[in-house]
Short mmCIF file of C-alpha atoms in Angstrom, two decimals:
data_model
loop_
_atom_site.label_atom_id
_atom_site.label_comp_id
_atom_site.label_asym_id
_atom_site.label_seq_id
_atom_site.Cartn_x
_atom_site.Cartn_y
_atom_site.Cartn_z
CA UNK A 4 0.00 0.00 0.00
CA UNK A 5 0.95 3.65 -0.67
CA UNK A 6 1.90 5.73 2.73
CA UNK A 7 -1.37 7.57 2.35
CA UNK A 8 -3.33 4.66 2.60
CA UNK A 9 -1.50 2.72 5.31
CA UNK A 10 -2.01 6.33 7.60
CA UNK A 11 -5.77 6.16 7.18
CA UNK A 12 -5.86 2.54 7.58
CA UNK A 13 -4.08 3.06 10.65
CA UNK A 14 -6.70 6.02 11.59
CA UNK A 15 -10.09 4.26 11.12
CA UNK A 16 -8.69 0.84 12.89
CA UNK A 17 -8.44 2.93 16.24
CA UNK A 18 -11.82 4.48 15.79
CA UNK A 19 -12.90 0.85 15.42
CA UNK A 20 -11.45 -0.14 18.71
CA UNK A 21 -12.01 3.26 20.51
CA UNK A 22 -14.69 5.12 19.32
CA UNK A 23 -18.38 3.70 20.92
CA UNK A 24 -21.55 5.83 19.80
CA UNK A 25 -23.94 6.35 16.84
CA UNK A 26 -24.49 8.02 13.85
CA UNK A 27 -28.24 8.97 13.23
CA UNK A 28 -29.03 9.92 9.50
CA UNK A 29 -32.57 10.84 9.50
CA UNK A 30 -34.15 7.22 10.31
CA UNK A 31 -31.15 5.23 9.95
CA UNK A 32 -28.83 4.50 13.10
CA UNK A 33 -25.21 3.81 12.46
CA UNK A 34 -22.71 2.37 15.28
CA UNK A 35 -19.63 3.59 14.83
CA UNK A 36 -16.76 1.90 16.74
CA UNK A 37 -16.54 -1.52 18.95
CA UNK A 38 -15.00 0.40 22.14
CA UNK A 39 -12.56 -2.38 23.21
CA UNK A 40 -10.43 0.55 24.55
CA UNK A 41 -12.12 2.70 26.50
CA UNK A 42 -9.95 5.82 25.69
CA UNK A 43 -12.46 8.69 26.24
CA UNK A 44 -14.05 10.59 23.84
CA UNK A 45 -10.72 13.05 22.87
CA UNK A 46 -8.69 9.98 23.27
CA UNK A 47 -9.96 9.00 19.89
CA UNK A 48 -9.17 12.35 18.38
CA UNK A 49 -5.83 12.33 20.22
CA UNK A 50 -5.18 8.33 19.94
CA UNK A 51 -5.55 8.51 15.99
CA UNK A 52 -3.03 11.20 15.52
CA UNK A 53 -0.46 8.85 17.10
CA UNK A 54 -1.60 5.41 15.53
CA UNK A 55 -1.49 6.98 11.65
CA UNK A 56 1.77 7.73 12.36
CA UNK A 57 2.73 4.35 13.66
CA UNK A 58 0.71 2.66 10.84
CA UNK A 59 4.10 4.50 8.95
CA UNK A 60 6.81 2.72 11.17
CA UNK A 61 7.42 0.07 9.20
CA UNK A 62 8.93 1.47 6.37
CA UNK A 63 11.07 3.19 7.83
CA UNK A 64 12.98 -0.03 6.43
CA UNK A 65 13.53 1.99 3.13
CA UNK A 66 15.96 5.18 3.41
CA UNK A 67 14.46 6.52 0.41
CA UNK A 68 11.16 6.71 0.88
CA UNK A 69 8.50 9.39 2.16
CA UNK A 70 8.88 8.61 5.83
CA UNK A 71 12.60 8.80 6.09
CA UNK A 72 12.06 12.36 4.59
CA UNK A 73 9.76 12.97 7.50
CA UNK A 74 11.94 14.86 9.90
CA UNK A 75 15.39 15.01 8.49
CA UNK A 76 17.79 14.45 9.42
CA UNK A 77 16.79 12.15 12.59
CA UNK A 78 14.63 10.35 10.50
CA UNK A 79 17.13 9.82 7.55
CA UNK A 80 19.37 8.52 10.66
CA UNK A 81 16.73 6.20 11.39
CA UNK A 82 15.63 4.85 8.27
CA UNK A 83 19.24 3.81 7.31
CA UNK A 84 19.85 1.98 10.40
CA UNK A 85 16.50 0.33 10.70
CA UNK A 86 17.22 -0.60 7.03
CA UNK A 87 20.31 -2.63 8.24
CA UNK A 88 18.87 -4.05 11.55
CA UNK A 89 16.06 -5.53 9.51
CA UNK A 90 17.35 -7.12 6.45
CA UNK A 91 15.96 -4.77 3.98
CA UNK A 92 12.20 -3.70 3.18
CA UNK A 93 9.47 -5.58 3.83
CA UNK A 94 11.32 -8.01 5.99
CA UNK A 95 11.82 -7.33 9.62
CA UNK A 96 9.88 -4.24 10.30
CA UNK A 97 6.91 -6.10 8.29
CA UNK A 98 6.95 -9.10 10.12
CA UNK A 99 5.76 -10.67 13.75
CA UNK A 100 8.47 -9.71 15.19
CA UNK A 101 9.02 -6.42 14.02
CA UNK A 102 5.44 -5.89 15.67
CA UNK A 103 6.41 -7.41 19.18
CA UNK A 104 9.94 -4.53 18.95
CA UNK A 105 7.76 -1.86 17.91
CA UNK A 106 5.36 -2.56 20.68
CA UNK A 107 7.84 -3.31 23.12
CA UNK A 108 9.30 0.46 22.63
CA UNK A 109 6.32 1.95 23.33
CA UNK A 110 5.37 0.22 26.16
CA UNK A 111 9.03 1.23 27.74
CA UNK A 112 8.43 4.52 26.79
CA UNK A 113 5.24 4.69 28.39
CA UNK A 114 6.44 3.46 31.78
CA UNK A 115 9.48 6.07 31.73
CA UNK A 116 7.86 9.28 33.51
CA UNK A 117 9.18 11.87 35.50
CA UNK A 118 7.40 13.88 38.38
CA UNK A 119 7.10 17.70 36.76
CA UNK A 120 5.62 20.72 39.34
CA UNK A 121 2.38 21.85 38.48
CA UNK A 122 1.94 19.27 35.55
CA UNK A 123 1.79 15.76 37.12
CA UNK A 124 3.97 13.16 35.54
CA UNK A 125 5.25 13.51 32.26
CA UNK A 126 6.31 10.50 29.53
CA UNK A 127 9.22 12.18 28.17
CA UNK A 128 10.39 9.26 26.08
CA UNK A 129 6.59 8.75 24.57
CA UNK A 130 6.90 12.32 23.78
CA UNK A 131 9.28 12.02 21.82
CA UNK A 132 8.04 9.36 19.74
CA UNK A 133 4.95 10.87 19.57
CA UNK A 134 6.72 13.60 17.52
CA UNK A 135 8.27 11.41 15.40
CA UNK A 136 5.08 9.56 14.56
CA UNK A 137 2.93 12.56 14.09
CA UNK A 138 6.03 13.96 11.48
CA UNK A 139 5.41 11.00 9.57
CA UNK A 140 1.47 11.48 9.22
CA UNK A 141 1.87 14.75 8.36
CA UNK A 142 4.43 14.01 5.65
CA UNK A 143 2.93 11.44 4.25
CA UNK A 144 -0.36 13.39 3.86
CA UNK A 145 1.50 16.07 2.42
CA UNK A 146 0.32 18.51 4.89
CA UNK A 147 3.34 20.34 4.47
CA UNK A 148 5.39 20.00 1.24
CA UNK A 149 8.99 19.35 0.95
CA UNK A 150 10.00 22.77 0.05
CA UNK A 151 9.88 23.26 3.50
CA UNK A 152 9.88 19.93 5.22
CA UNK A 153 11.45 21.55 8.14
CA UNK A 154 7.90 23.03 9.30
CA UNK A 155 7.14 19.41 10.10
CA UNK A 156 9.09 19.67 13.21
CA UNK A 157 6.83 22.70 14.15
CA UNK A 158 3.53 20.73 13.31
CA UNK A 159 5.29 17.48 14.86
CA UNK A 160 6.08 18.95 18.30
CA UNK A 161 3.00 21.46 18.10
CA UNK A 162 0.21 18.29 17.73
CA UNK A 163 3.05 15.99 19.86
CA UNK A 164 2.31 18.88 23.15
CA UNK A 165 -1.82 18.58 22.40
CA UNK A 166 -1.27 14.57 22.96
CA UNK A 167 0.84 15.22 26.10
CA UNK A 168 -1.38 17.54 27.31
CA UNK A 169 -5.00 15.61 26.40
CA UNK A 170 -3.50 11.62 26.36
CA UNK A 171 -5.87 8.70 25.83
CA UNK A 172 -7.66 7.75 28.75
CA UNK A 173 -5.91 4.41 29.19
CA UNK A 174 -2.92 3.19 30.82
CA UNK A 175 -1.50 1.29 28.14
CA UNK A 176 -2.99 3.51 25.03
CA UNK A 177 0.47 4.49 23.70
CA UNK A 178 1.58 0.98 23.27
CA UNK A 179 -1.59 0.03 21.80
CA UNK A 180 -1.52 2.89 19.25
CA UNK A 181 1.20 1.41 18.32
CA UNK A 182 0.88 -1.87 17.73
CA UNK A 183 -2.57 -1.23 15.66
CA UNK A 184 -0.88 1.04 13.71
CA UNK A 185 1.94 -1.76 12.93
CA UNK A 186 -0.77 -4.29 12.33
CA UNK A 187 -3.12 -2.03 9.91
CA UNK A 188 0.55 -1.49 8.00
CA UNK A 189 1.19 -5.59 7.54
CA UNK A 190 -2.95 -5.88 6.42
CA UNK A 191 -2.33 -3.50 3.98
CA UNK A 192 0.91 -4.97 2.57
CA UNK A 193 -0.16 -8.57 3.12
CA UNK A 194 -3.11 -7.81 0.33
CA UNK A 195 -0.28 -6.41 -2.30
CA UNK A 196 1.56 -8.43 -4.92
CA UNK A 197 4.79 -8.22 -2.77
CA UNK A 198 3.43 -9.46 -0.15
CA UNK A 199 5.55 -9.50 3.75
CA UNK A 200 8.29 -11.90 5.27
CA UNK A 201 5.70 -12.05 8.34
CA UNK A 202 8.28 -14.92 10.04
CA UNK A 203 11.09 -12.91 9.40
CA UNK A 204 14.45 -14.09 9.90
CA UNK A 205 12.76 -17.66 9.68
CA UNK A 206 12.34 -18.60 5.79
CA UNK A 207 10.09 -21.88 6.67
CA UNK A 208 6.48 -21.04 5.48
CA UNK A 209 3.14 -21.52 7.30
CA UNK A 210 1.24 -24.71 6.95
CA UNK A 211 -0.74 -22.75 3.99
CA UNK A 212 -1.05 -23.29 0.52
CA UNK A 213 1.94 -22.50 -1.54
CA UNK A 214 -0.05 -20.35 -4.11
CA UNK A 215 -0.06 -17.13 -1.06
CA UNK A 216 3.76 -17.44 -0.71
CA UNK A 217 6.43 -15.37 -2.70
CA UNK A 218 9.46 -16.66 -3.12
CA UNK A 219 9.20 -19.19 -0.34
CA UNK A 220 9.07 -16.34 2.82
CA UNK A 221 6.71 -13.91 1.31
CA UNK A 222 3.36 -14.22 2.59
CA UNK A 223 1.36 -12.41 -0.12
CA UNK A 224 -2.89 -12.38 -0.72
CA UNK A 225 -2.91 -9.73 -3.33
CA UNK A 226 -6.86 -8.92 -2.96
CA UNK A 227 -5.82 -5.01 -4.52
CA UNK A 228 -2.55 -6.26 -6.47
CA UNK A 229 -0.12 -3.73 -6.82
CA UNK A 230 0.78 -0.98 -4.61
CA UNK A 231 -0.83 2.18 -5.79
CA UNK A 232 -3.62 0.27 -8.10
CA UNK A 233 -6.86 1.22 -8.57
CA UNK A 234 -8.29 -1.08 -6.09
CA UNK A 235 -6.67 0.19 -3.62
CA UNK A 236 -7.97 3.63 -4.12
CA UNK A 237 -11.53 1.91 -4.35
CA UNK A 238 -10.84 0.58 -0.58
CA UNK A 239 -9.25 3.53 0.49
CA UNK A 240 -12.36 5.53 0.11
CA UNK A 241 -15.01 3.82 2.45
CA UNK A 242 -11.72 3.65 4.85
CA UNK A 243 -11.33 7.41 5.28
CA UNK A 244 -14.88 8.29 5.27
CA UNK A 245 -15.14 5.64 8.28
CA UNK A 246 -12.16 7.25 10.43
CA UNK A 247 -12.97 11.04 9.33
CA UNK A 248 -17.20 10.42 10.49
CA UNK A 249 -15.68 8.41 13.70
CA UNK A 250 -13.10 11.80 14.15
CA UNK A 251 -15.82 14.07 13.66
CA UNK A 252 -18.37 11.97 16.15
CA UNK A 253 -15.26 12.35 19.03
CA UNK A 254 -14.62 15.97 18.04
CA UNK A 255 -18.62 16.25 18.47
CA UNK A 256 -18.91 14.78 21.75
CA UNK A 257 -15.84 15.95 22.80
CA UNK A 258 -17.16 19.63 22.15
CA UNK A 259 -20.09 19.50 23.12
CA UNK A 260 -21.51 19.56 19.03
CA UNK A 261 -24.37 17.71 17.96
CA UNK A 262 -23.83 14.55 15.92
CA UNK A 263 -26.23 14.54 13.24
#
């Protein structure tokens, strides 16, 4: 999938699991949202900011591409050493076990606070990665174009500060932000022609048939085929309208507006 796509994927699978009220059109009644994590109503808003960014993390396995670009030169840094550590793209940072390290960061970043007069405790280390992650959404979605990428450490700290300042009502939201953002990324790769090395380093395939694999370790179901295709931009459609009405409903209630 294109880095568009993977943020809004990433987006509307944490209003699924956050958001928990309904959408009345005139005589039709819409749930939108399962509520599994009970976040609060600006811990949606807040939440999805942070999980379309992580939906990015995994390529930052290419050095070259539109993440790594995201807040240079840290991310440029990043991307090139990730690249090593993880055996190239689409292997280690798309796989199982590049979800349980990605999820494992977070977590330890979101036990790490520090006692700070008159604000409470402060995650200094989730911070931080919050930046990072918000920097790639807003690349990626071209909020602010490369002519002056360096505004997107302005927009990344700026929106990074609202999600100290208004975090998701849950102790472990950061770390699950995460890991759904990693997860929407490998769903929306897995259904490409490339496909994912989802055992990576192990090259022994899954007791499936052989017609899904690529090249014996690339696990590959290529429902939209390539990267970029039409189909794609046929599924990314009822995607975003699904996390922008579940954004608006939390921006509603969190307001005070009337969903109509």
């Amino acid at each position: 999938m294109m880095g568009p796509s993977h943020a809004a994927c990433g987006a509307a699978a944490w209003v699924a699991l956050t958001a928990d009220y309904q959408l009345h059109l005139q005589d039709l009644t819409v749930p939108i949202g399962w509520g599994v994590l009970d976040v609060g109503d600006a811990g949606v808003l807040t939440g999805a900011l942070v999980t379309a960014g992580a939906a990015l993390l995994p390529d930052l396995d290419h050095p070259d591409g539109t993440v790594a670009r995201s807040l240079r030169p840290l991310s440029t840094w990043l991307a090139r050493g990730i690249c090593r550590l993880s055996g190239g793209h689409r292997r280690g940072t798309h796989s199982v076990l590049g979800v349980a390290v990605f999820t494992g960061l977070a977590a330890a970043a979101q036990k790490i606070g520090i006692p700070v007069e008159g604000l409470g405790w402060v995650w200094p280390l989730a911070a931080v990665m919050s930046v990072l992650l918000i920097a790639f959404a807003v690349q990626v979605l071209a909020f602010v174009p490369d002519r002056v990428a360096r505004l997107n450490w302005v927009v990344g700290i700026g929106l990074g500060v609202l999600v100290g300042l208004h975090p998701p009502a849950h102790e472990w939201w950061f770390a699950a932000a995460v890991a759904t953002g990693v997860v929407a990324h490998l769903a929306g790769d897995l259904v490409t022609t490339r496909g994912i090395h989802l055992l990576y380093p192990l090259r022994m395939p899954l007791p499936l048939p052989r017609s899904v694999y690529k090249n014996r370790s690339f696990l590959t179901v290529p429902l939209i085929g390539n990267a970029g295709s039409a189909a794609e931009i046929a599924l990314l459609a009822p995607i975003t309208l699904f996390a922008l009405t579940g954004l608006w409903g939390a921006f509603a209630l969190t307001t005070g507006l009337v969903v109509a």
